[in-house]
Structure formats: structure tokens, C-alpha cells
């Protein structure tokens, strides 16, 4: 069955309605290159802020 069949779309919508609301993540989790690059960028921004202050 394809991912975009009518039955699958209806199933996804039903699951989305049942899903528990959770607060957004406060920190990027994982160890992928993109995440590491983002954390590196954020730490650099924070370091620059403390140096300027």
C-alpha cells in the first residue's frame, strides 16, 4: 500500500488527533553533523554575547 493512499492519510490524521500535546524541545538532541554544527554556532553566539557585555 502506498504512503499516500486514502486509508493511510485517514490513519495519519486519526493518530495526529490522538497524540498527546507536549512542550517543544528546549535543546537539540542527537549527535549528527547538522546538530553539532548548530550547537557550535549557538555556543559561539553565546560566547560573543558574554565577551561584548
mmCIF file of N, CA and C in Angstrom:
data_model
loop_
_atom_site.group_PDB
_atom_site.id
_atom_site.type_symbol
_atom_site.label_atom_id
_atom_site.label_comp_id
_atom_site.label_asym_id
_atom_site.label_seq_id
_atom_site.Cartn_x
_atom_site.Cartn_y
_atom_site.Cartn_z
ATOM 1 N N UNK A 1 0.844 -1.189 0.000
ATOM 2 C CA UNK A 1 0.000 0.000 0.000
ATOM 3 C C UNK A 1 0.888 1.250 0.000
ATOM 4 N N UNK A 2 0.555 2.208 -0.836
ATOM 5 C CA UNK A 2 1.377 3.411 -0.914
ATOM 6 C C UNK A 2 1.165 4.288 0.316
ATOM 7 N N UNK A 3 2.117 5.144 0.582
ATOM 8 C CA UNK A 3 2.061 6.004 1.768
ATOM 9 C C UNK A 3 0.960 7.053 1.653
ATOM 10 N N UNK A 4 0.580 7.390 0.422
ATOM 11 C CA UNK A 4 -0.398 8.465 0.248
ATOM 12 C C UNK A 4 -1.793 7.948 -0.102
ATOM 13 N N UNK A 5 -2.051 6.679 0.178
ATOM 14 C CA UNK A 5 -3.394 6.153 -0.094
ATOM 15 C C UNK A 5 -4.392 6.823 0.853
ATOM 16 N N UNK A 6 -5.636 6.842 0.475
ATOM 17 C CA UNK A 6 -6.675 7.495 1.275
ATOM 18 C C UNK A 6 -6.744 6.909 2.679
ATOM 19 N N UNK A 7 -6.639 5.589 2.740
ATOM 20 C CA UNK A 7 -6.701 4.914 4.041
ATOM 21 C C UNK A 7 -5.543 5.342 4.948
ATOM 22 N N UNK A 8 -4.350 5.442 4.363
ATOM 23 C CA UNK A 8 -3.182 5.839 5.158
ATOM 24 C C UNK A 8 -3.280 7.293 5.606
ATOM 25 N N UNK A 9 -3.793 8.155 4.745
ATOM 26 C CA UNK A 9 -3.956 9.563 5.117
ATOM 27 C C UNK A 9 -4.932 9.676 6.282
ATOM 28 N N UNK A 10 -6.037 8.946 6.203
ATOM 29 C CA UNK A 10 -7.027 8.961 7.280
ATOM 30 C C UNK A 10 -6.428 8.420 8.583
ATOM 31 N N UNK A 11 -5.599 7.377 8.451
ATOM 32 C CA UNK A 11 -4.952 6.783 9.618
ATOM 33 C C UNK A 11 -4.006 7.797 10.270
ATOM 34 N N UNK A 12 -3.224 8.527 9.446
ATOM 35 C CA UNK A 12 -2.293 9.528 9.962
ATOM 36 C C UNK A 12 -3.042 10.653 10.681
ATOM 37 N N UNK A 13 -4.175 11.081 10.094
ATOM 38 C CA UNK A 13 -4.969 12.146 10.708
ATOM 39 C C UNK A 13 -5.528 11.699 12.058
ATOM 40 N N UNK A 14 -5.994 10.441 12.121
ATOM 41 C CA UNK A 14 -6.551 9.903 13.364
ATOM 42 C C UNK A 14 -5.466 9.843 14.438
ATOM 43 N N UNK A 15 -4.272 9.394 14.058
ATOM 44 C CA UNK A 15 -3.161 9.323 15.002
ATOM 45 C C UNK A 15 -2.774 10.717 15.485
ATOM 46 N N UNK A 16 -2.792 11.696 14.580
ATOM 47 C CA UNK A 16 -2.442 13.074 14.929
ATOM 48 C C UNK A 16 -3.446 13.644 15.931
ATOM 49 N N UNK A 17 -4.717 13.292 15.766
ATOM 50 C CA UNK A 17 -5.748 13.775 16.700
ATOM 51 C C UNK A 17 -5.577 13.161 18.085
ATOM 52 N N UNK A 18 -5.120 11.899 18.128
ATOM 53 C CA UNK A 18 -4.956 11.196 19.400
ATOM 54 C C UNK A 18 -3.683 11.584 20.142
ATOM 55 N N UNK A 19 -2.770 12.224 19.445
ATOM 56 C CA UNK A 19 -1.452 12.497 20.012
ATOM 57 C C UNK A 19 -1.525 13.425 21.229
ATOM 58 N N UNK A 20 -0.705 13.149 22.217
ATOM 59 C CA UNK A 20 -0.650 13.952 23.437
ATOM 60 C C UNK A 20 0.151 15.224 23.143
ATOM 61 N N UNK A 21 -0.345 16.353 23.585
ATOM 62 C CA UNK A 21 0.376 17.616 23.400
ATOM 63 C C UNK A 21 1.585 17.670 24.313
ATOM 64 N N UNK A 22 2.733 17.951 23.763
ATOM 65 C CA UNK A 22 3.959 18.020 24.565
ATOM 66 C C UNK A 22 4.645 19.357 24.325
ATOM 67 N N UNK A 23 5.344 19.876 25.340
ATOM 68 C CA UNK A 23 6.058 21.140 25.140
ATOM 69 C C UNK A 23 7.191 20.965 24.130
ATOM 70 N N UNK A 24 7.543 22.017 23.410
ATOM 71 C CA UNK A 24 8.624 21.887 22.421
ATOM 72 C C UNK A 24 9.961 21.595 23.095
ATOM 73 N N UNK A 25 10.862 20.969 22.349
ATOM 74 C CA UNK A 25 12.176 20.636 22.902
ATOM 75 C C UNK A 25 12.930 21.917 23.213
ATOM 76 N N UNK A 26 13.631 21.904 24.340
ATOM 77 C CA UNK A 26 14.401 23.079 24.737
ATOM 78 C C UNK A 26 15.831 23.004 24.202
ATOM 79 N N UNK A 27 16.249 21.801 23.818
ATOM 80 C CA UNK A 27 17.627 21.615 23.379
ATOM 81 C C UNK A 27 17.627 20.623 22.227
ATOM 82 N N UNK A 28 18.451 20.860 21.214
ATOM 83 C CA UNK A 28 18.567 19.940 20.092
ATOM 84 C C UNK A 28 19.234 18.665 20.612
ATOM 85 N N UNK A 29 18.633 17.526 20.310
ATOM 86 C CA UNK A 29 19.197 16.276 20.793
ATOM 87 C C UNK A 29 19.769 15.471 19.634
ATOM 88 N N UNK A 30 20.828 14.724 19.921
ATOM 89 C CA UNK A 30 21.438 13.893 18.901
ATOM 90 C C UNK A 30 22.889 14.246 18.687
ATOM 91 N N UNK A 31 23.536 13.521 17.804
ATOM 92 C CA UNK A 31 24.965 13.700 17.579
ATOM 93 C C UNK A 31 25.268 13.728 16.077
ATOM 94 N N UNK A 32 24.325 14.197 15.277
ATOM 95 C CA UNK A 32 24.527 14.250 13.832
ATOM 96 C C UNK A 32 25.358 15.485 13.483
ATOM 97 N N UNK A 33 26.013 15.496 12.330
ATOM 98 C CA UNK A 33 26.834 16.654 11.957
ATOM 99 C C UNK A 33 26.054 17.972 11.965
ATOM 100 N N UNK A 34 24.803 17.934 11.511
ATOM 101 C CA UNK A 34 23.996 19.161 11.477
ATOM 102 C C UNK A 34 23.730 19.688 12.886
ATOM 103 N N UNK A 35 23.453 18.772 13.803
ATOM 104 C CA UNK A 35 23.193 19.160 15.190
ATOM 105 C C UNK A 35 24.456 19.728 15.822
ATOM 106 N N UNK A 36 25.569 19.059 15.591
ATOM 107 C CA UNK A 36 26.845 19.519 16.156
ATOM 108 C C UNK A 36 27.198 20.911 15.626
ATOM 109 N N UNK A 37 26.949 21.123 14.336
ATOM 110 C CA UNK A 37 27.222 22.435 13.728
ATOM 111 C C UNK A 37 26.336 23.508 14.362
ATOM 112 N N UNK A 38 25.065 23.178 14.568
ATOM 113 C CA UNK A 38 24.114 24.127 15.159
ATOM 114 C C UNK A 38 24.516 24.481 16.591
ATOM 115 N N UNK A 39 24.888 23.450 17.376
ATOM 116 C CA UNK A 39 25.314 23.687 18.758
ATOM 117 C C UNK A 39 26.578 24.543 18.792
ATOM 118 N N UNK A 40 27.491 24.288 17.849
ATOM 119 C CA UNK A 40 28.731 25.045 17.763
ATOM 120 C C UNK A 40 28.420 26.517 17.479
ATOM 121 N N UNK A 41 27.472 26.737 16.567
ATOM 122 C CA UNK A 41 27.055 28.094 16.206
ATOM 123 C C UNK A 41 26.429 28.795 17.415
ATOM 124 N N UNK A 42 25.539 28.088 18.105
ATOM 125 C CA UNK A 42 24.863 28.677 19.266
ATOM 126 C C UNK A 42 25.852 29.004 20.381
ATOM 127 N N UNK A 43 26.830 28.124 20.594
ATOM 128 C CA UNK A 43 27.819 28.386 21.638
ATOM 129 C C UNK A 43 28.691 29.584 21.263
ATOM 130 N N UNK A 44 28.981 29.724 19.978
ATOM 131 C CA UNK A 44 29.751 30.872 19.505
ATOM 132 C C UNK A 44 29.004 32.182 19.698
ATOM 133 N N UNK A 45 27.707 32.154 19.431
ATOM 134 C CA UNK A 45 26.860 33.341 19.623
ATOM 135 C C UNK A 45 26.828 33.720 21.109
ATOM 136 N N UNK A 46 26.663 32.713 21.979
ATOM 137 C CA UNK A 46 26.624 32.948 23.417
ATOM 138 C C UNK A 46 27.956 33.503 23.906
ATOM 139 N N UNK A 47 29.056 32.965 23.394
ATOM 140 C CA UNK A 47 30.380 33.424 23.792
ATOM 141 C C UNK A 47 30.609 34.871 23.376
ATOM 142 N N UNK A 48 30.139 35.213 22.172
ATOM 143 C CA UNK A 48 30.278 36.590 21.678
ATOM 144 C C UNK A 48 29.456 37.558 22.529
ATOM 145 N N UNK A 49 28.292 37.123 22.971
ATOM 146 C CA UNK A 49 27.430 37.973 23.826
ATOM 147 C C UNK A 49 28.122 38.273 25.155
ATOM 148 N N UNK A 50 28.718 37.238 25.769
ATOM 149 C CA UNK A 50 29.381 37.443 27.062
ATOM 150 C C UNK A 50 30.628 38.308 26.912
ATOM 151 N N UNK A 51 31.320 38.178 25.775
ATOM 152 C CA UNK A 51 32.517 38.986 25.522
ATOM 153 C C UNK A 51 32.135 40.458 25.320
ATOM 154 N N UNK A 52 31.011 40.686 24.666
ATOM 155 C CA UNK A 52 30.561 42.068 24.389
ATOM 156 C C UNK A 52 30.053 42.743 25.651
ATOM 157 N N UNK A 53 29.490 41.965 26.560
ATOM 158 C CA UNK A 53 28.897 42.537 27.778
ATOM 159 C C UNK A 53 29.920 42.857 28.840
#
